[in-house]
């Protein structure tokens, strides 16, 4: 396990972004050819827990947010928990996206990390 992905040689799998941070708060990466290794399984299990927790928190937060009489402190608490769960879910998505095999890029095709043509067309753009 390392804190920063090293350079890759052709044919080596990309480093896996792990669902936890180092003691210094930096991202951790795993470099392995074995997706069934102990650390890989541990990361898979933690990702599953994080996503399940997000689903549960979302259900509970909706109840608070749907009630116009919810106290400010409950609404704030729900917002903070939702932000934590969103950060976890985005980290899982980033980690999984980094591990999706990329087909040989042809001219005009999108490469990993390259913005799509509809960037900036979301509801808050």
PDB file of C-alpha atoms in Angstrom:
ATOM      1  CA  UNK A   1       0.000   0.000   0.000  1.00  0.00           C
ATOM      2  CA  UNK A   2       1.298   3.458  -0.840  1.00  0.00           C
ATOM      3  CA  UNK A   3       0.132   7.021  -0.587  1.00  0.00           C
ATOM      4  CA  UNK A   4       0.753   8.062  -4.187  1.00  0.00           C
ATOM      5  CA  UNK A   5       0.356   6.060  -7.394  1.00  0.00           C
ATOM      6  CA  UNK A   6       3.659   5.257  -9.028  1.00  0.00           C
ATOM      7  CA  UNK A   7       4.318   5.362 -12.751  1.00  0.00           C
ATOM      8  CA  UNK A   8       2.867   2.394 -14.594  1.00  0.00           C
ATOM      9  CA  UNK A   9       4.468   0.230 -17.151  1.00  0.00           C
ATOM     10  CA  UNK A  10       2.391  -1.132 -20.024  1.00  0.00           C
ATOM     11  CA  UNK A  11       0.420  -4.192 -18.976  1.00  0.00           C
ATOM     12  CA  UNK A  12       0.366  -3.393 -15.258  1.00  0.00           C
ATOM     13  CA  UNK A  13      -2.988  -2.767 -13.654  1.00  0.00           C
ATOM     14  CA  UNK A  14      -3.676   0.759 -12.429  1.00  0.00           C
ATOM     15  CA  UNK A  15      -3.232   1.435  -8.728  1.00  0.00           C
ATOM     16  CA  UNK A  16      -6.470   1.051  -6.798  1.00  0.00           C
ATOM     17  CA  UNK A  17      -7.678   4.060  -4.847  1.00  0.00           C
ATOM     18  CA  UNK A  18      -8.571   2.681  -1.438  1.00  0.00           C
ATOM     19  CA  UNK A  19     -11.672   3.793   0.493  1.00  0.00           C
ATOM     20  CA  UNK A  20      -9.641   5.167   3.395  1.00  0.00           C
ATOM     21  CA  UNK A  21      -7.059   7.887   3.903  1.00  0.00           C
ATOM     22  CA  UNK A  22      -3.559   7.681   5.325  1.00  0.00           C
ATOM     23  CA  UNK A  23      -2.983   8.949   8.888  1.00  0.00           C
ATOM     24  CA  UNK A  24      -1.880  12.242   7.290  1.00  0.00           C
ATOM     25  CA  UNK A  25      -5.153  12.503   5.343  1.00  0.00           C
ATOM     26  CA  UNK A  26      -3.686  11.587   1.957  1.00  0.00           C
ATOM     27  CA  UNK A  27      -5.228   9.119  -0.508  1.00  0.00           C
ATOM     28  CA  UNK A  28      -3.982   5.533  -0.271  1.00  0.00           C
ATOM     29  CA  UNK A  29      -3.429   3.294  -3.274  1.00  0.00           C
ATOM     30  CA  UNK A  30      -2.954  -0.440  -3.641  1.00  0.00           C
ATOM     31  CA  UNK A  31      -0.822  -1.899  -6.393  1.00  0.00           C
ATOM     32  CA  UNK A  32      -1.552  -5.573  -6.946  1.00  0.00           C
ATOM     33  CA  UNK A  33      -2.230  -8.093  -9.670  1.00  0.00           C
ATOM     34  CA  UNK A  34      -4.458 -10.044  -7.257  1.00  0.00           C
ATOM     35  CA  UNK A  35      -7.976  -8.607  -6.984  1.00  0.00           C
ATOM     36  CA  UNK A  36      -8.709 -11.299  -4.395  1.00  0.00           C
ATOM     37  CA  UNK A  37      -5.916 -10.282  -2.027  1.00  0.00           C
ATOM     38  CA  UNK A  38      -6.676  -9.541   1.612  1.00  0.00           C
ATOM     39  CA  UNK A  39      -6.439  -5.751   1.125  1.00  0.00           C
ATOM     40  CA  UNK A  40      -8.519  -5.888  -2.063  1.00  0.00           C
ATOM     41  CA  UNK A  41     -11.276  -7.818  -0.274  1.00  0.00           C
ATOM     42  CA  UNK A  42     -11.077  -5.475   2.713  1.00  0.00           C
ATOM     43  CA  UNK A  43     -11.444  -2.474   0.388  1.00  0.00           C
ATOM     44  CA  UNK A  44     -14.386  -4.158  -1.397  1.00  0.00           C
ATOM     45  CA  UNK A  45     -16.082  -4.810   1.943  1.00  0.00           C
ATOM     46  CA  UNK A  46     -15.552  -1.244   3.160  1.00  0.00           C
ATOM     47  CA  UNK A  47     -16.882   0.192  -0.114  1.00  0.00           C
ATOM     48  CA  UNK A  48     -20.015  -1.961   0.279  1.00  0.00           C
ATOM     49  CA  UNK A  49     -20.465  -0.700   3.853  1.00  0.00           C
ATOM     50  CA  UNK A  50     -19.971   2.921   2.755  1.00  0.00           C
ATOM     51  CA  UNK A  51     -22.570   2.617  -0.021  1.00  0.00           C
ATOM     52  CA  UNK A  52     -25.067   0.841   2.251  1.00  0.00           C
ATOM     53  CA  UNK A  53     -24.565   3.519   4.900  1.00  0.00           C
ATOM     54  CA  UNK A  54     -25.188   6.194   2.272  1.00  0.00           C
ATOM     55  CA  UNK A  55     -28.462   4.548   1.301  1.00  0.00           C
ATOM     56  CA  UNK A  56     -29.552   4.364   4.932  1.00  0.00           C
ATOM     57  CA  UNK A  57     -28.545   7.970   5.689  1.00  0.00           C
ATOM     58  CA  UNK A  58     -30.358   9.179   2.568  1.00  0.00           C
ATOM     59  CA  UNK A  59     -33.580   7.501   3.713  1.00  0.00           C
ATOM     60  CA  UNK A  60     -33.322   9.003   7.194  1.00  0.00           C
ATOM     61  CA  UNK A  61     -32.366  12.448   5.864  1.00  0.00           C
ATOM     62  CA  UNK A  62     -35.334  12.515   3.500  1.00  0.00           C
ATOM     63  CA  UNK A  63     -37.680  12.140   6.467  1.00  0.00           C
ATOM     64  CA  UNK A  64     -36.054  15.101   8.209  1.00  0.00           C
ATOM     65  CA  UNK A  65     -35.924  17.237   5.063  1.00  0.00           C
ATOM     66  CA  UNK A  66     -39.514  16.432   4.083  1.00  0.00           C
ATOM     67  CA  UNK A  67     -40.798  17.716   7.425  1.00  0.00           C
ATOM     68  CA  UNK A  68     -40.986  21.530   7.342  1.00  0.00           C
ATOM     69  CA  UNK A  69     -41.107  21.535  11.157  1.00  0.00           C
ATOM     70  CA  UNK A  70     -37.744  19.751  11.514  1.00  0.00           C
ATOM     71  CA  UNK A  71     -35.478  21.650  13.888  1.00  0.00           C
ATOM     72  CA  UNK A  72     -32.469  23.410  12.389  1.00  0.00           C
ATOM     73  CA  UNK A  73     -30.045  21.171  14.258  1.00  0.00           C
ATOM     74  CA  UNK A  74     -31.607  18.026  12.769  1.00  0.00           C
ATOM     75  CA  UNK A  75     -31.523  19.484   9.261  1.00  0.00           C
ATOM     76  CA  UNK A  76     -27.887  20.512   9.723  1.00  0.00           C
ATOM     77  CA  UNK A  77     -26.960  17.086  11.099  1.00  0.00           C
ATOM     78  CA  UNK A  78     -28.682  15.418   8.133  1.00  0.00           C
ATOM     79  CA  UNK A  79     -26.790  17.696   5.731  1.00  0.00           C
ATOM     80  CA  UNK A  80     -23.449  16.911   7.340  1.00  0.00           C
ATOM     81  CA  UNK A  81     -24.083  13.147   7.220  1.00  0.00           C
ATOM     82  CA  UNK A  82     -25.234  13.404   3.590  1.00  0.00           C
ATOM     83  CA  UNK A  83     -22.032  15.284   2.690  1.00  0.00           C
ATOM     84  CA  UNK A  84     -19.923  12.573   4.343  1.00  0.00           C
ATOM     85  CA  UNK A  85     -21.786   9.838   2.484  1.00  0.00           C
ATOM     86  CA  UNK A  86     -21.507  11.694  -0.815  1.00  0.00           C
ATOM     87  CA  UNK A  87     -17.743  12.025  -0.333  1.00  0.00           C
ATOM     88  CA  UNK A  88     -17.539   8.275   0.313  1.00  0.00           C
ATOM     89  CA  UNK A  89     -19.685   7.454  -2.725  1.00  0.00           C
ATOM     90  CA  UNK A  90     -17.620   9.730  -4.978  1.00  0.00           C
ATOM     91  CA  UNK A  91     -14.428   8.075  -3.748  1.00  0.00           C
ATOM     92  CA  UNK A  92     -15.884   4.623  -4.508  1.00  0.00           C
ATOM     93  CA  UNK A  93     -16.937   5.815  -7.967  1.00  0.00           C
ATOM     94  CA  UNK A  94     -13.500   7.295  -8.634  1.00  0.00           C
ATOM     95  CA  UNK A  95     -11.786   4.108  -7.483  1.00  0.00           C
ATOM     96  CA  UNK A  96     -13.988   1.899  -9.621  1.00  0.00           C
ATOM     97  CA  UNK A  97     -13.718   4.215 -12.594  1.00  0.00           C
ATOM     98  CA  UNK A  98      -9.931   4.076 -12.417  1.00  0.00           C
ATOM     99  CA  UNK A  99     -10.133   0.282 -12.680  1.00  0.00           C
ATOM    100  CA  UNK A 100     -12.459   0.107 -15.689  1.00  0.00           C
ATOM    101  CA  UNK A 101     -10.487  -1.226 -18.644  1.00  0.00           C
ATOM    102  CA  UNK A 102     -10.032   1.447 -21.276  1.00  0.00           C
ATOM    103  CA  UNK A 103     -10.242   0.280 -24.886  1.00  0.00           C
ATOM    104  CA  UNK A 104      -7.465   1.301 -27.207  1.00  0.00           C
ATOM    105  CA  UNK A 105      -8.140   4.975 -27.809  1.00  0.00           C
ATOM    106  CA  UNK A 106      -8.848   5.999 -31.380  1.00  0.00           C
ATOM    107  CA  UNK A 107      -8.750   9.572 -32.585  1.00  0.00           C
ATOM    108  CA  UNK A 108     -11.830  11.437 -31.412  1.00  0.00           C
ATOM    109  CA  UNK A 109     -12.606   9.025 -28.581  1.00  0.00           C
ATOM    110  CA  UNK A 110     -12.646  10.186 -25.013  1.00  0.00           C
ATOM    111  CA  UNK A 111      -9.719   9.119 -22.866  1.00  0.00           C
ATOM    112  CA  UNK A 112      -9.812   8.727 -19.060  1.00  0.00           C
ATOM    113  CA  UNK A 113      -9.838  12.079 -17.301  1.00  0.00           C
ATOM    114  CA  UNK A 114     -10.851  13.956 -20.434  1.00  0.00           C
ATOM    115  CA  UNK A 115     -13.960  16.126 -20.102  1.00  0.00           C
ATOM    116  CA  UNK A 116     -17.024  15.232 -22.126  1.00  0.00           C
ATOM    117  CA  UNK A 117     -18.651  17.613 -24.577  1.00  0.00           C
ATOM    118  CA  UNK A 118     -21.538  18.263 -22.198  1.00  0.00           C
ATOM    119  CA  UNK A 119     -19.315  19.443 -19.330  1.00  0.00           C
ATOM    120  CA  UNK A 120     -20.895  22.382 -17.609  1.00  0.00           C
ATOM    121  CA  UNK A 121     -24.418  21.522 -18.744  1.00  0.00           C
ATOM    122  CA  UNK A 122     -25.625  20.296 -15.353  1.00  0.00           C
ATOM    123  CA  UNK A 123     -28.392  21.907 -13.323  1.00  0.00           C
ATOM    124  CA  UNK A 124     -25.978  24.237 -11.485  1.00  0.00           C
ATOM    125  CA  UNK A 125     -23.903  25.327 -14.455  1.00  0.00           C
TER     126      UNK A 125
END
